[in-house]
Amino acid sequence: MFNGRANADLTDLAHSRGLAYGDGLFETLAVVAGKPLWLEAHLDRLREGLGRLNLQLNESVLLKELELLLDKAGKPQSGVIKVIICRCSGGRGYSPASQQSDRLLSFFPATKPAPYWHDGVKITLCQQRLSRQPALAGIKHLNRLEQVLASAELQARGFAEGLMQDDSGLLIEGTRSNLFLVRQGQLLTPALSRCGVAGIMRGKILEYAAQSQLPARVADLTLADVYLAEELFLCNSVFGIWPITAVDCHQKSIGPLSRHLQEQFKATFDV
Amino acid sequence: MFNGRANADLTDLAHSRGLAYGDGLFETLAVVAGKPLWLEAHLDRLREGLGRLNLQLNESVLLKELELLLDKAGKPQSGVIKVIICRCSGGRGYSPASQQSDRLLSFFPATKPAPYWHDGVKITLCQQRLSRQPALAGIKHLNRLEQVLASAELQARGFAEGLMQDDSGLLIEGTRSNLFLVRQGQLLTPALSRCGVAGIMRGKILEYAAQSQLPARVADLTLADVYLAEELFLCNSVFGIWPITAVDCHQKSIGPLSRHLQEQFKATFDV
């Protein structure tokens, strides 16, 4: 659905700055019990991204289009919505002529969930690294070639996910998820001030930790922290929480804090 | 023109990985005397990019479409062609399902050239820096938010171009051009192994230098080199060579080597 129209003329899309330069943002929202999950948190991150890229978006129009999208999809109980917001076209050249944005919304039906929530997941360390760019760190922008290259690597090596380091060797995140580790009962997750995407599920877990007096800290972490961790898990707002059972040859067991957090979010994800 | 059709159904474009992740490449070619300038060099860079992103492209099809594009535009003598090559859509998620690519070609009529070829250009140092990503350095991929942010900065400050440093302070390039400087009669241009785009004009100048026994070197350069340089110029394959007359408050005069190189390429650009 392009700017609210299911059968829109897509000529503008051919000149989109989203396509030309990745000049835009996206959000991927789980649909649970017929509604977009954690919509407000996704909108918050979108607002942060719009500010960084100096883009405008009429939020009430977007909210109406999200409803329309679900109506047109037959009011599904579950699935995934992808929202792309990109700067309107305005001639050739990098200079942004406009703050106005186009909206492209898609619905994807639910697929059978991977068994990793229950069984845990064996992951690897990606060779592809993340570059440091504070101006773009944290937001979910459309420049995702590093994730594409890392995912191609995982695909070739047969892994469902992998950890990514920045160019100085700091651990940042998975290719499509955030990382948590547990050490001496404390939750730790990598700082995302230089690169990485500040995931919605990561935020919800940190929020839950703060509310329930569970010690949690955002920190600069390295591979050594992974090897020393008592528990490790990945999270995102579509698959929830995946305990990690191995990082390459380093075995881990699924620990009590990972299971506790899964229990807290079980109903939310309808697992 | 999408995949060879002027009035193509653009539905595929809405699910394009070019739009979703910037998973693709582009080339901007000047049209001079009715033909794309330095087509072979552009194809060379495209091949390098296709290899890095693991993408396939039928070159003879692209060549036919370039001809068709110019025919449809009324066989213009001058102008600019933009070619976008992006990975075909293949579901949601970063993993590239396919090596196949879509082709989107556009023609832009010639505009009045800026006076900078003759008069030189006053530029600035961009605050926005380039991140280091060797996997993507040199190629002209679609992840261009750093250039967009830098161009927005230039626009706000009233400059036609600006120099970009990487996050360690090495000088890399302009936002849409490459940098050369002259010191003790030697041509120097920044190394592009960690970031930056290996421009076609940069390549042609280095080629000319090699053929005419003009000393030239690719090196790690900093701002100090700019301040100490006897001559400075920017280049790209659309505007040619722009001598730099000031970098912020540091004045430069247009030197003999810059004028000599312009003389060599004058006929090519039909200046």
PDB file of N, CA, C and O in Angstrom, chain A residues 1-6 29 34-36 39-40 43 46 57-73 75 81 83 85 103-106:
ATOM      1  N   MET A   1       0.849  -1.185   0.000  1.00  0.00           N
ATOM      2  CA  MET A   1       0.000   0.000   0.000  1.00  0.00           C
ATOM      3  C   MET A   1       0.886   1.237   0.000  1.00  0.00           C
ATOM      4  O   MET A   1       1.689   1.423   0.909  1.00  0.00           O
ATOM      5  N   PHE A   2       0.768   2.032  -1.084  1.00  0.00           N
ATOM      6  CA  PHE A   2       1.655   3.197  -1.248  1.00  0.00           C
ATOM      7  C   PHE A   2       0.862   4.462  -0.966  1.00  0.00           C
ATOM      8  O   PHE A   2      -0.111   4.750  -1.655  1.00  0.00           O
ATOM      9  N   ASN A   3       1.287   5.179   0.060  1.00  0.00           N
ATOM     10  CA  ASN A   3       0.580   6.405   0.474  1.00  0.00           C
ATOM     11  C   ASN A   3      -0.926   6.203   0.591  1.00  0.00           C
ATOM     12  O   ASN A   3      -1.714   7.026   0.134  1.00  0.00           O
ATOM     13  N   GLY A   4      -1.296   5.075   1.182  1.00  0.00           N
ATOM     14  CA  GLY A   4      -2.702   4.822   1.491  1.00  0.00           C
ATOM     15  C   GLY A   4      -3.518   4.182   0.395  1.00  0.00           C
ATOM     16  O   GLY A   4      -4.689   3.883   0.592  1.00  0.00           O
ATOM     17  N   ARG A   5      -2.898   3.957  -0.770  1.00  0.00           N
ATOM     18  CA  ARG A   5      -3.671   3.376  -1.876  1.00  0.00           C
ATOM     19  C   ARG A   5      -3.109   1.999  -2.245  1.00  0.00           C
ATOM     20  O   ARG A   5      -1.915   1.845  -2.494  1.00  0.00           O
ATOM     21  N   ALA A   6      -4.028   1.027  -2.245  1.00  0.00           N
ATOM     22  CA  ALA A   6      -3.621  -0.353  -2.501  1.00  0.00           C
ATOM     23  C   ALA A   6      -3.160  -0.535  -3.946  1.00  0.00           C
ATOM     24  O   ALA A   6      -2.230  -1.285  -4.217  1.00  0.00           O
ATOM     25  N   LEU A  29       6.650  -4.707  12.393  1.00  0.00           N
ATOM     26  CA  LEU A  29       5.793  -4.887  13.565  1.00  0.00           C
ATOM     27  C   LEU A  29       5.112  -6.247  13.531  1.00  0.00           C
ATOM     28  O   LEU A  29       4.526  -6.623  12.505  1.00  0.00           O
ATOM     29  N   GLY A  34      -4.598  -9.549  16.353  1.00  0.00           N
ATOM     30  CA  GLY A  34      -5.202  -8.615  15.405  1.00  0.00           C
ATOM     31  C   GLY A  34      -4.680  -7.192  15.462  1.00  0.00           C
ATOM     32  O   GLY A  34      -5.124  -6.337  14.687  1.00  0.00           O
ATOM     33  N   LYS A  35      -3.707  -6.931  16.340  1.00  0.00           N
ATOM     34  CA  LYS A  35      -3.211  -5.554  16.484  1.00  0.00           C
ATOM     35  C   LYS A  35      -1.678  -5.499  16.340  1.00  0.00           C
ATOM     36  O   LYS A  35      -0.987  -6.441  16.739  1.00  0.00           O
ATOM     37  N   PRO A  36      -1.163  -4.375  15.826  1.00  0.00           N
ATOM     38  CA  PRO A  36       0.301  -4.216  15.781  1.00  0.00           C
ATOM     39  C   PRO A  36       0.849  -4.183  17.204  1.00  0.00           C
ATOM     40  O   PRO A  36       0.355  -3.421  18.035  1.00  0.00           O
ATOM     41  N   LEU A  39       3.021  -0.755  19.170  1.00  0.00           N
ATOM     42  CA  LEU A  39       2.979   0.300  18.149  1.00  0.00           C
ATOM     43  C   LEU A  39       3.634   1.584  18.655  1.00  0.00           C
ATOM     44  O   LEU A  39       4.403   2.229  17.942  1.00  0.00           O
ATOM     45  N   GLU A  40       3.331   1.960  19.897  1.00  0.00           N
ATOM     46  CA  GLU A  40       3.844   3.235  20.432  1.00  0.00           C
ATOM     47  C   GLU A  40       5.382   3.238  20.464  1.00  0.00           C
ATOM     48  O   GLU A  40       6.012   4.238  20.135  1.00  0.00           O
ATOM     49  N   LEU A  43       6.652   3.700  16.989  1.00  0.00           N
ATOM     50  CA  LEU A  43       6.495   5.107  16.584  1.00  0.00           C
ATOM     51  C   LEU A  43       7.569   5.975  17.228  1.00  0.00           C
ATOM     52  O   LEU A  43       8.084   6.907  16.608  1.00  0.00           O
ATOM     53  N   LEU A  46      10.675   5.514  15.287  1.00  0.00           N
ATOM     54  CA  LEU A  46      10.469   6.175  13.996  1.00  0.00           C
ATOM     55  C   LEU A  46      10.670   7.685  14.157  1.00  0.00           C
ATOM     56  O   LEU A  46      11.367   8.319  13.343  1.00  0.00           O
ATOM     57  N   LEU A  57       6.509  13.288   8.896  1.00  0.00           N
ATOM     58  CA  LEU A  57       5.529  12.216   8.690  1.00  0.00           C
ATOM     59  C   LEU A  57       4.269  12.610   9.442  1.00  0.00           C
ATOM     60  O   LEU A  57       4.338  13.024  10.602  1.00  0.00           O
ATOM     61  N   ASN A  58       3.123  12.482   8.784  1.00  0.00           N
ATOM     62  CA  ASN A  58       1.848  12.706   9.456  1.00  0.00           C
ATOM     63  C   ASN A  58       1.457  11.395  10.137  1.00  0.00           C
ATOM     64  O   ASN A  58       1.030  10.447   9.490  1.00  0.00           O
ATOM     65  N   GLU A  59       1.617  11.351  11.455  1.00  0.00           N
ATOM     66  CA  GLU A  59       1.410  10.098  12.188  1.00  0.00           C
ATOM     67  C   GLU A  59      -0.032   9.607  12.153  1.00  0.00           C
ATOM     68  O   GLU A  59      -0.284   8.405  12.105  1.00  0.00           O
ATOM     69  N   SER A  60      -0.976  10.558  12.192  1.00  0.00           N
ATOM     70  CA  SER A  60      -2.377  10.108  12.225  1.00  0.00           C
ATOM     71  C   SER A  60      -2.744   9.458  10.888  1.00  0.00           C
ATOM     72  O   SER A  60      -3.527   8.509  10.835  1.00  0.00           O
ATOM     73  N   VAL A  61      -2.132   9.957   9.814  1.00  0.00           N
ATOM     74  CA  VAL A  61      -2.355   9.324   8.499  1.00  0.00           C
ATOM     75  C   VAL A  61      -1.763   7.909   8.511  1.00  0.00           C
ATOM     76  O   VAL A  61      -2.392   6.948   8.062  1.00  0.00           O
ATOM     77  N   LEU A  62      -0.580   7.770   9.056  1.00  0.00           N
ATOM     78  CA  LEU A  62       0.048   6.444   9.124  1.00  0.00           C
ATOM     79  C   LEU A  62      -0.816   5.477   9.936  1.00  0.00           C
ATOM     80  O   LEU A  62      -1.016   4.319   9.535  1.00  0.00           O
ATOM     81  N   LEU A  63      -1.345   5.957  11.067  1.00  0.00           N
ATOM     82  CA  LEU A  63      -2.172   5.087  11.911  1.00  0.00           C
ATOM     83  C   LEU A  63      -3.415   4.612  11.162  1.00  0.00           C
ATOM     84  O   LEU A  63      -3.785   3.433  11.235  1.00  0.00           O
ATOM     85  N   LYS A  64      -4.026   5.528  10.405  1.00  0.00           N
ATOM     86  CA  LYS A  64      -5.212   5.144   9.612  1.00  0.00           C
ATOM     87  C   LYS A  64      -4.834   4.118   8.547  1.00  0.00           C
ATOM     88  O   LYS A  64      -5.568   3.167   8.284  1.00  0.00           O
ATOM     89  N   GLU A  65      -3.657   4.316   7.939  1.00  0.00           N
ATOM     90  CA  GLU A  65      -3.230   3.387   6.883  1.00  0.00           C
ATOM     91  C   GLU A  65      -2.910   1.998   7.454  1.00  0.00           C
ATOM     92  O   GLU A  65      -3.103   0.991   6.776  1.00  0.00           O
ATOM     93  N   LEU A  66      -2.398   1.969   8.679  1.00  0.00           N
ATOM     94  CA  LEU A  66      -2.136   0.668   9.316  1.00  0.00           C
ATOM     95  C   LEU A  66      -3.444  -0.093   9.514  1.00  0.00           C
ATOM     96  O   LEU A  66      -3.519  -1.297   9.245  1.00  0.00           O
ATOM     97  N   GLU A  67      -4.477   0.611   9.940  1.00  0.00           N
ATOM     98  CA  GLU A  67      -5.800  -0.022  10.107  1.00  0.00           C
ATOM     99  C   GLU A  67      -6.329  -0.518   8.773  1.00  0.00           C
ATOM    100  O   GLU A  67      -6.829  -1.635   8.651  1.00  0.00           O
ATOM    101  N   LEU A  68      -6.198   0.353   7.760  1.00  0.00           N
ATOM    102  CA  LEU A  68      -6.682   0.027   6.415  1.00  0.00           C
ATOM    103  C   LEU A  68      -5.949  -1.209   5.880  1.00  0.00           C
ATOM    104  O   LEU A  68      -6.562  -2.105   5.285  1.00  0.00           O
ATOM    105  N   LEU A  69      -4.647  -1.260   6.119  1.00  0.00           N
ATOM    106  CA  LEU A  69      -3.838  -2.401   5.654  1.00  0.00           C
ATOM    107  C   LEU A  69      -4.359  -3.700   6.257  1.00  0.00           C
ATOM    108  O   LEU A  69      -4.531  -4.712   5.545  1.00  0.00           O
ATOM    109  N   LEU A  70      -4.621  -3.690   7.562  1.00  0.00           N
ATOM    110  CA  LEU A  70      -5.113  -4.900   8.238  1.00  0.00           C
ATOM    111  C   LEU A  70      -6.533  -5.240   7.771  1.00  0.00           C
ATOM    112  O   LEU A  70      -6.865  -6.419   7.587  1.00  0.00           O
ATOM    113  N   ASP A  71      -7.346  -4.218   7.539  1.00  0.00           N
ATOM    114  CA  ASP A  71      -8.699  -4.460   7.000  1.00  0.00           C
ATOM    115  C   ASP A  71      -8.611  -5.167   5.657  1.00  0.00           C
ATOM    116  O   ASP A  71      -9.272  -6.166   5.410  1.00  0.00           O
ATOM    117  N   LYS A  72      -7.755  -4.629   4.775  1.00  0.00           N
ATOM    118  CA  LYS A  72      -7.620  -5.183   3.412  1.00  0.00           C
ATOM    119  C   LYS A  72      -7.057  -6.593   3.442  1.00  0.00           C
ATOM    120  O   LYS A  72      -7.290  -7.391   2.542  1.00  0.00           O
ATOM    121  N   ALA A  73      -6.239  -6.875   4.484  1.00  0.00           N
ATOM    122  CA  ALA A  73      -5.657  -8.218   4.606  1.00  0.00           C
ATOM    123  C   ALA A  73      -6.650  -9.185   5.247  1.00  0.00           C
ATOM    124  O   ALA A  73      -6.318 -10.352   5.472  1.00  0.00           O
ATOM    125  N   LYS A  75      -8.391  -8.638   8.264  1.00  0.00           N
ATOM    126  CA  LYS A  75      -8.299  -8.590   9.728  1.00  0.00           C
ATOM    127  C   LYS A  75      -7.597  -9.826  10.316  1.00  0.00           C
ATOM    128  O   LYS A  75      -8.167 -10.535  11.161  1.00  0.00           O
ATOM    129  N   ILE A  81       3.782  -6.674   9.855  1.00  0.00           N
ATOM    130  CA  ILE A  81       3.610  -5.477   9.033  1.00  0.00           C
ATOM    131  C   ILE A  81       4.976  -4.832   8.838  1.00  0.00           C
ATOM    132  O   ILE A  81       5.743  -4.699   9.792  1.00  0.00           O
ATOM    133  N   VAL A  83       6.653  -1.325   7.518  1.00  0.00           N
ATOM    134  CA  VAL A  83       6.394   0.074   7.166  1.00  0.00           C
ATOM    135  C   VAL A  83       7.705   0.686   6.673  1.00  0.00           C
ATOM    136  O   VAL A  83       8.711   0.635   7.381  1.00  0.00           O
ATOM    137  N   ILE A  85       9.248   4.304   5.366  1.00  0.00           N
ATOM    138  CA  ILE A  85       9.021   5.751   5.255  1.00  0.00           C
ATOM    139  C   ILE A  85      10.232   6.307   4.523  1.00  0.00           C
ATOM    140  O   ILE A  85      11.357   6.168   5.009  1.00  0.00           O
ATOM    141  N   ARG A 103       4.936   6.763   2.185  1.00  0.00           N
ATOM    142  CA  ARG A 103       4.704   5.623   3.080  1.00  0.00           C
ATOM    143  C   ARG A 103       4.397   4.374   2.253  1.00  0.00           C
ATOM    144  O   ARG A 103       3.528   4.412   1.390  1.00  0.00           O
ATOM    145  N   LEU A 104       5.117   3.316   2.533  1.00  0.00           N
ATOM    146  CA  LEU A 104       4.877   2.050   1.841  1.00  0.00           C
ATOM    147  C   LEU A 104       4.645   0.980   2.905  1.00  0.00           C
ATOM    148  O   LEU A 104       5.546   0.670   3.685  1.00  0.00           O
ATOM    149  N   LEU A 105       3.443   0.431   2.942  1.00  0.00           N
ATOM    150  CA  LEU A 105       3.073  -0.535   3.982  1.00  0.00           C
ATOM    151  C   LEU A 105       2.803  -1.900   3.354  1.00  0.00           C
ATOM    152  O   LEU A 105       2.134  -1.983   2.321  1.00  0.00           O
ATOM    153  N   SER A 106       3.318  -2.947   3.967  1.00  0.00           N
ATOM    154  CA  SER A 106       3.055  -4.302   3.463  1.00  0.00           C
ATOM    155  C   SER A 106       2.681  -5.213   4.623  1.00  0.00           C
ATOM    156  O   SER A 106       3.206  -5.068   5.727  1.00  0.00           O
TER     157      SER A 106
END
